[in-house]
Amino acid sequence: MSTIDQEVAGYYDKVLKRNAGEPEFHQAVAEVLESLKIVLQKDPHYADYGLIERLCEPERQIIFRVPWIDDDNNVRVNRGFRVQFNSALGPYKGGLRFHPSVNLGIIKFLGFEQIFKNSLTGLPIGGGKGGSDFDPKGRSEAEIMRFCQSFMTELWRYIGEYRDVPAGDIGVGGREVGYMFGQYRRLVNQHESGVLTGKGLTWGGSLVRKEATGYGTVYFTDEMMRANGDSLDGAKVIVSGSGNVATYAMQKAQELGATVVGFSDSSGWVETPNGVDIELLRDVKENRRGRVSEYVEETTGATFHKDGSIWDLSADVALPCATQNELNGDHAKALVDNGVKYVAEGANMPSTHEAIELFRAKKICFGPGKAANAGGVATSALEMQQNASRDSWSFDYTDNRLRGIMSNIFNIAANTAEEYDRAGDYIIGANIAGFKKVADAMLAQGVI
Ligand code: NDP
C-alpha cells in the first residue's frame, strides 16, 4: 500500500469506527475519499489542520421526537432529523425526506453528498439534509398537515434564512413545504420567505424550482453527450422513478427529441416503447397520487411489469431518478449488454459501487448525482436570491440560469478530471472540484 493509500485508509477507518451501522454514509465517504487520493498526492496541504477528519464529521446533528395524532385518534411517534454538515460556503442547504427507510445514516450520506454538490453549483450554500421516518403513503391530507406542523414545531428553532434552509426530497413536495412554511411563519410571527425553498409561486416560490432537478439532470446529460459527439435527439432513455425528479427529467428528455422507453415506482415498472404521455403521468402521480399501473390502464402501447427490472430495457441513456442503490452490478451489466452509453444520476447515490466500477471499466460516460442532479439545489439558491431581493423572475430567465449552471458544472467536472489526468472521469472531476472549494474555505476559516 502506498503512503497515500494508507493515509486515506486511516481516515476511512475512523469514519467506520465513529459511525457504526451507517452503511450508506460509509459508501458516500468511501467514494469521495477514493477520489481525493490524487489530490492529496499532489497537494498534501489539503490534509493539514485535520481537514479531512473535520469534513467527515457533521458540524451538528439534531434528532427529535415528532408526535402527532392520526385520523383515528391514535398518537403516533416518528423521529425527525436535521444534519447540519458543513457551512463553510454558506448557510446549510438541503432537502427533507419523509420515507419509512429514513435513519441517521441515510441523512448523513445525503448531507455529506450535499456539501460537494452545493459547492459545484458555484453558489454560496453549505450542505445539510433532514427528514423523518414518517411514511406519507396512504395518509389523509389532514394527517400530512398535522405531521408537518409537528415536525416544524421542533425544527423551527434550528433553521433560518442565514442559518439553514431546508427544501423537499423524497416524500416532500410543494404540499408538505406549504404546511411546514405555514407553521414556521406562525411560530416566528414573521413571513421569512428565505427559510424554506420549493414554496408556492404566490408566496415566495420560484418558477422552474419544481422542474429543476429533472431538467438539470437532462441538461447535464445533454452536455455530456455533446462533449462525446452524441445528442439526445433520437436517443432512447430509461428513467427510473416517477416522482418529482423523474417526471421532469422525462419531460425535458422528450422535449429534446429523446424517447423515454420506461419509468417506475416502488410497485413496479412500465415499458413505454413509444414514449411517455407526460400529462397523463402527472395526472396519475401528482394530482391523484396513484401508482404507475394506473397510467397503463389509461393509455395504449404501455405495459406494466411487477417482476424483472427496468434496467433490462435496451436504451442509449439511463437516468436513475428514484432512490439510493437502486442500480446494482447486475443491473449495470444488463444495461451495458443492451448498449447503454450514458448514465446520469438524477437521484442521490442510485448506483452501487459495483455498478460504477463496471461503467468505468466499460468506458460508459457517467454523470454522478452530486453533479448531474445539482440543478434542484441550484434553483433553490436562485429562489433564495429572489426572496432576498423581493423579486420574481420569469420562467425563461430562471431556466436559462439553470441551463448555464448545469453547463458550468459539467465543464468544471470535465476540466478537473483532465487536470488530474483522468479525462472523461466525471466522478473524479466532480468530487475534486467540489472538495477543493470547500476545503479552501475551511482552511481559510481556521480550525472550527
Ligand atoms: P419523490 O418522492 O417525488 O419520488 C421518488 C420516486 O422514487 C417515486 O417514484 C418512488 O416510488 C420512487 N422510490 C422511492 N423509494 C423507492 C424504492 N425504495 N424503490 C423503488 N422506487 C422508489 O422524490 P424525488 O423525485 O424528489 O427524489 C428522487 C431522488 O432524487 C432521491 O434520491 C432524491 O434524494 C433525489 N434528489 C431530489 C431532488 C429534488 O429536488 N426533489 C434534488 C436532488 C436529488 P413510490 O412513489 O412508489 O415510493
GROMACS .gro file of N, CA and C and ligand atoms in nm, residues 95-99 101 109-110 114 117 129 135 137 167-173 209-214 217 240-247 264-268 285 289-292 320-324 326 345-350 369 372-377 380, ligand 1:
model
  243
   95GLY      N    1  -3.244   1.913   0.127
   95GLY     CA    2  -3.385   1.881   0.141
   95GLY      C    3  -3.421   1.805   0.267
   96LEU      N    4  -3.551   1.783   0.281
   96LEU     CA    5  -3.608   1.700   0.388
   96LEU      C    6  -3.671   1.580   0.320
   97ARG      N    7  -3.645   1.460   0.372
   97ARG     CA    8  -3.701   1.337   0.315
   97ARG      C    9  -3.796   1.272   0.414
   98PHE      N   10  -3.919   1.243   0.371
   98PHE     CA   11  -4.013   1.167   0.455
   98PHE      C   12  -4.031   1.030   0.390
   99HIS      N   13  -3.973   0.929   0.452
   99HIS     CA   14  -3.983   0.793   0.396
   99HIS      C   15  -3.953   0.697   0.512
  101SER      N   16  -3.778   0.446   0.538
  101SER     CA   17  -3.640   0.396   0.547
  101SER      C   18  -3.545   0.499   0.610
  109PHE      N   19  -2.547   1.046   0.484
  109PHE     CA   20  -2.492   1.028   0.348
  109PHE      C   21  -2.544   1.139   0.257
  110LEU      N   22  -2.671   1.171   0.271
  110LEU     CA   23  -2.728   1.276   0.184
  110LEU      C   24  -2.666   1.412   0.216
  114GLN      N   25  -2.431   1.646  -0.024
  114GLN     CA   26  -2.483   1.781  -0.049
  114GLN      C   27  -2.373   1.887  -0.039
  117LYS      N   28  -2.198   1.885  -0.379
  117LYS     CA   29  -2.294   1.925  -0.482
  117LYS      C   30  -2.317   2.077  -0.476
  129LYS      N   31  -2.899   1.819   0.545
  129LYS     CA   32  -3.010   1.734   0.499
  129LYS      C   33  -3.092   1.696   0.621
  135ASP      N   34  -4.409   0.781   0.703
  135ASP     CA   35  -4.447   0.730   0.570
  135ASP      C   36  -4.574   0.802   0.524
  137LYS      N   37  -4.737   0.763   0.258
  137LYS     CA   38  -4.827   0.683   0.172
  137LYS      C   39  -4.952   0.641   0.249
  167ALA      N   40  -3.551   2.215   0.206
  167ALA     CA   41  -3.635   2.210   0.085
  167ALA      C   42  -3.697   2.070   0.080
  168GLY      N   43  -3.745   2.028  -0.036
  168GLY     CA   44  -3.807   1.896  -0.050
  168GLY      C   45  -3.708   1.787  -0.087
  169ASP      N   46  -3.755   1.666  -0.082
  169ASP     CA   47  -3.680   1.547  -0.129
  169ASP      C   48  -3.787   1.438  -0.140
  170ILE      N   49  -3.750   1.312  -0.132
  170ILE     CA   50  -3.850   1.205  -0.141
  170ILE      C   51  -3.960   1.227  -0.037
  171GLY      N   52  -4.084   1.225  -0.080
  171GLY     CA   53  -4.198   1.237   0.011
  171GLY      C   54  -4.227   1.379   0.056
  172VAL      N   55  -4.146   1.474   0.013
  172VAL     CA   56  -4.170   1.614   0.050
  172VAL      C   57  -4.174   1.698  -0.078
  173GLY      N   58  -4.293   1.742  -0.113
  173GLY     CA   59  -4.311   1.827  -0.232
  173GLY      C   60  -4.375   1.958  -0.189
  209ARG      N   61  -3.844   2.584  -1.007
  209ARG     CA   62  -3.790   2.503  -0.897
  209ARG      C   63  -3.844   2.360  -0.903
  210LYS      N   64  -3.975   2.346  -0.932
  210LYS     CA   65  -4.035   2.213  -0.935
  210LYS      C   66  -3.968   2.126  -1.043
  211GLU      N   67  -3.941   2.186  -1.156
  211GLU     CA   68  -3.885   2.112  -1.269
  211GLU      C   69  -3.733   2.096  -1.260
  212ALA      N   70  -3.668   2.175  -1.171
  212ALA     CA   71  -3.524   2.200  -1.184
  212ALA      C   72  -3.434   2.076  -1.175
  213THR      N   73  -3.463   1.984  -1.083
  213THR     CA   74  -3.370   1.872  -1.069
  213THR      C   75  -3.376   1.783  -1.194
  214GLY      N   76  -3.496   1.754  -1.240
  214GLY     CA   77  -3.512   1.671  -1.360
  214GLY      C   78  -3.457   1.740  -1.483
  217THR      N   79  -3.078   1.749  -1.468
  217THR     CA   80  -3.015   1.620  -1.497
  217THR      C   81  -3.006   1.599  -1.648
  240SER      N   82  -3.576   0.582  -1.416
  240SER     CA   83  -3.642   0.511  -1.305
  240SER      C   84  -3.709   0.613  -1.213
  241GLY      N   85  -3.815   0.566  -1.143
  241GLY     CA   86  -3.894   0.655  -1.058
  241GLY      C   87  -4.002   0.722  -1.140
  242SER      N   88  -4.090   0.792  -1.070
  242SER     CA   89  -4.196   0.869  -1.137
  242SER      C   90  -4.238   0.981  -1.043
  243GLY      N   91  -4.142   1.025  -0.962
  243GLY     CA   92  -4.169   1.135  -0.870
  243GLY      C   93  -4.125   1.266  -0.932
  244ASN      N   94  -4.091   1.360  -0.846
  244ASN     CA   95  -4.057   1.494  -0.893
  244ASN      C   96  -3.940   1.492  -0.991
  245VAL      N   97  -3.831   1.430  -0.954
  245VAL     CA   98  -3.711   1.434  -1.041
  245VAL      C   99  -3.738   1.360  -1.172
  246ALA      N  100  -3.793   1.239  -1.160
  246ALA     CA  101  -3.814   1.155  -1.279
  246ALA      C  102  -3.909   1.221  -1.378
  247THR      N  103  -4.019   1.275  -1.329
  247THR     CA  104  -4.121   1.331  -1.419
  247THR      C  105  -4.064   1.441  -1.507
  264SER      N  106  -4.080   0.399  -1.353
  264SER     CA  107  -4.116   0.304  -1.247
  264SER      C  108  -4.165   0.374  -1.121
  265ASP      N  109  -4.212   0.296  -1.025
  265ASP     CA  110  -4.221   0.339  -0.886
  265ASP      C  111  -4.193   0.217  -0.801
  266SER      N  112  -4.216   0.225  -0.671
  266SER     CA  113  -4.175   0.111  -0.588
  266SER      C  114  -4.267  -0.009  -0.608
  267SER      N  115  -4.377   0.006  -0.684
  267SER     CA  116  -4.466  -0.109  -0.706
  267SER      C  117  -4.434  -0.185  -0.835
  268GLY      N  118  -4.351  -0.129  -0.923
  268GLY     CA  119  -4.317  -0.196  -1.048
  268GLY      C  120  -4.269  -0.098  -1.152
  285LYS      N  121  -4.974   1.074  -1.104
  285LYS     CA  122  -4.883   1.081  -0.989
  285LYS      C  123  -4.900   1.210  -0.906
  289ARG      N  124  -5.202   1.108  -0.691
  289ARG     CA  125  -5.107   1.035  -0.606
  289ARG      C  126  -5.125   0.884  -0.621
  290GLY      N  127  -5.142   0.841  -0.749
  290GLY     CA  128  -5.168   0.700  -0.779
  290GLY      C  129  -5.041   0.620  -0.805
  291ARG      N  130  -5.057   0.497  -0.851
  291ARG     CA  131  -4.945   0.407  -0.879
  291ARG      C  132  -4.923   0.402  -1.031
  292VAL      N  133  -4.805   0.359  -1.074
  292VAL     CA  134  -4.777   0.363  -1.218
  292VAL      C  135  -4.866   0.267  -1.299
  320PRO      N  136  -3.114   0.703  -1.357
  320PRO     CA  137  -3.176   0.657  -1.232
  320PRO      C  138  -3.222   0.777  -1.149
  321CYS      N  139  -3.353   0.787  -1.125
  321CYS     CA  140  -3.409   0.906  -1.060
  321CYS      C  141  -3.498   0.870  -0.942
  322ALA      N  142  -3.480   0.750  -0.881
  322ALA     CA  143  -3.570   0.710  -0.771
  322ALA      C  144  -3.501   0.722  -0.636
  323THR      N  145  -3.404   0.633  -0.608
  323THR     CA  146  -3.351   0.631  -0.472
  323THR      C  147  -3.211   0.569  -0.468
  324GLN      N  148  -3.148   0.567  -0.348
  324GLN     CA  149  -3.011   0.518  -0.338
  324GLN      C  150  -3.002   0.367  -0.363
  326GLU      N  151  -3.038   0.178  -0.616
  326GLU     CA  152  -3.141   0.111  -0.696
  326GLU      C  153  -3.082   0.044  -0.821
  345GLU      N  154  -2.703   1.038  -1.293
  345GLU     CA  155  -2.781   1.012  -1.172
  345GLU      C  156  -2.869   1.131  -1.135
  346GLY      N  157  -3.000   1.115  -1.155
  346GLY     CA  158  -3.095   1.216  -1.108
  346GLY      C  159  -3.118   1.201  -0.959
  347ALA      N  160  -3.111   1.077  -0.911
  347ALA     CA  161  -3.126   1.050  -0.767
  347ALA      C  162  -2.990   1.066  -0.699
  348ASN      N  163  -2.990   1.059  -0.566
  348ASN     CA  164  -2.866   1.063  -0.490
  348ASN      C  165  -2.813   0.922  -0.467
  349MET      N  166  -2.692   0.896  -0.515
  349MET     CA  167  -2.622   0.767  -0.499
  349MET      C  168  -2.707   0.648  -0.542
  350PRO      N  169  -2.776   0.655  -0.658
  350PRO     CA  170  -2.858   0.541  -0.701
  350PRO      C  171  -2.774   0.422  -0.747
  369GLY      N  172  -2.442   1.182  -0.926
  369GLY     CA  173  -2.553   1.263  -0.874
  369GLY      C  174  -2.510   1.400  -0.826
  372ALA      N  175  -2.482   1.580  -1.158
  372ALA     CA  176  -2.596   1.572  -1.252
  372ALA      C  177  -2.727   1.619  -1.191
  373ASN      N  178  -2.746   1.602  -1.059
  373ASN     CA  179  -2.875   1.644  -1.002
  373ASN      C  180  -2.866   1.774  -0.922
  374ALA      N  181  -2.758   1.848  -0.943
  374ALA     CA  182  -2.738   1.971  -0.866
  374ALA      C  183  -2.832   2.085  -0.909
  375GLY      N  184  -2.906   2.064  -1.017
  375GLY     CA  185  -2.994   2.171  -1.067
  375GLY      C  186  -3.104   2.207  -0.969
  376GLY      N  187  -3.148   2.110  -0.887
  376GLY     CA  188  -3.254   2.137  -0.790
  376GLY      C  189  -3.207   2.234  -0.684
  377VAL      N  190  -3.095   2.202  -0.624
  377VAL     CA  191  -3.047   2.290  -0.516
  377VAL      C  192  -3.001   2.424  -0.574
  380SER      N  193  -3.297   2.625  -0.602
  380SER     CA  194  -3.335   2.668  -0.467
  380SER      C  195  -3.254   2.791  -0.426
  449NDP     P1  196  -4.035   1.172  -0.498
  449NDP     O1  197  -4.086   1.132  -0.364
  449NDP     O2  198  -4.105   1.277  -0.573
  449NDP     O3  199  -4.025   1.045  -0.593
  449NDP     C1  200  -3.949   0.934  -0.558
  449NDP     C2  201  -3.972   0.827  -0.664
  449NDP     O4  202  -3.882   0.720  -0.639
  449NDP     C3  203  -4.111   0.769  -0.660
  449NDP     O5  204  -4.147   0.727  -0.789
  449NDP     C4  205  -4.092   0.649  -0.567
  449NDP     O6  206  -4.189   0.546  -0.584
  449NDP     C5  207  -3.957   0.601  -0.609
  449NDP     N1  208  -3.893   0.529  -0.498
  449NDP     C6  209  -3.862   0.578  -0.375
  449NDP     N2  210  -3.808   0.483  -0.298
  449NDP     C7  211  -3.804   0.374  -0.376
  449NDP     C8  212  -3.756   0.243  -0.354
  449NDP     N3  213  -3.704   0.205  -0.236
  449NDP     N4  214  -3.767   0.155  -0.458
  449NDP     C9  215  -3.820   0.194  -0.577
  449NDP     N5  216  -3.865   0.316  -0.603
  449NDP    C10  217  -3.857   0.404  -0.504
  449NDP     O7  218  -3.881   1.211  -0.474
  449NDP     P2  219  -3.784   1.298  -0.567
  449NDP     O8  220  -3.819   1.276  -0.709
  449NDP     O9  221  -3.781   1.434  -0.512
  449NDP    O10  222  -3.642   1.232  -0.535
  449NDP    C11  223  -3.590   1.122  -0.609
  449NDP    C12  224  -3.441   1.114  -0.589
  449NDP    O11  225  -3.380   1.236  -0.635
  449NDP    C13  226  -3.393   1.096  -0.445
  449NDP    O12  227  -3.273   1.021  -0.445
  449NDP    C14  228  -3.361   1.239  -0.403
  449NDP    O13  229  -3.270   1.244  -0.296
  449NDP    C15  230  -3.300   1.292  -0.531
  449NDP     N6  231  -3.298   1.437  -0.545
  449NDP    C16  232  -3.414   1.510  -0.535
  449NDP    C17  233  -3.410   1.646  -0.553
  449NDP    C18  234  -3.534   1.729  -0.557
  449NDP    O14  235  -3.524   1.847  -0.591
  449NDP     N7  236  -3.651   1.675  -0.530
  449NDP    C19  237  -3.281   1.718  -0.570
  449NDP    C20  238  -3.168   1.631  -0.589
  449NDP    C21  239  -3.178   1.496  -0.573
  449NDP     P3  240  -4.309   0.534  -0.477
  449NDP    O15  241  -4.398   0.651  -0.504
  449NDP    O16  242  -4.370   0.403  -0.509
  449NDP    O17  243  -4.245   0.537  -0.342
   0.00000   0.00000   0.00000
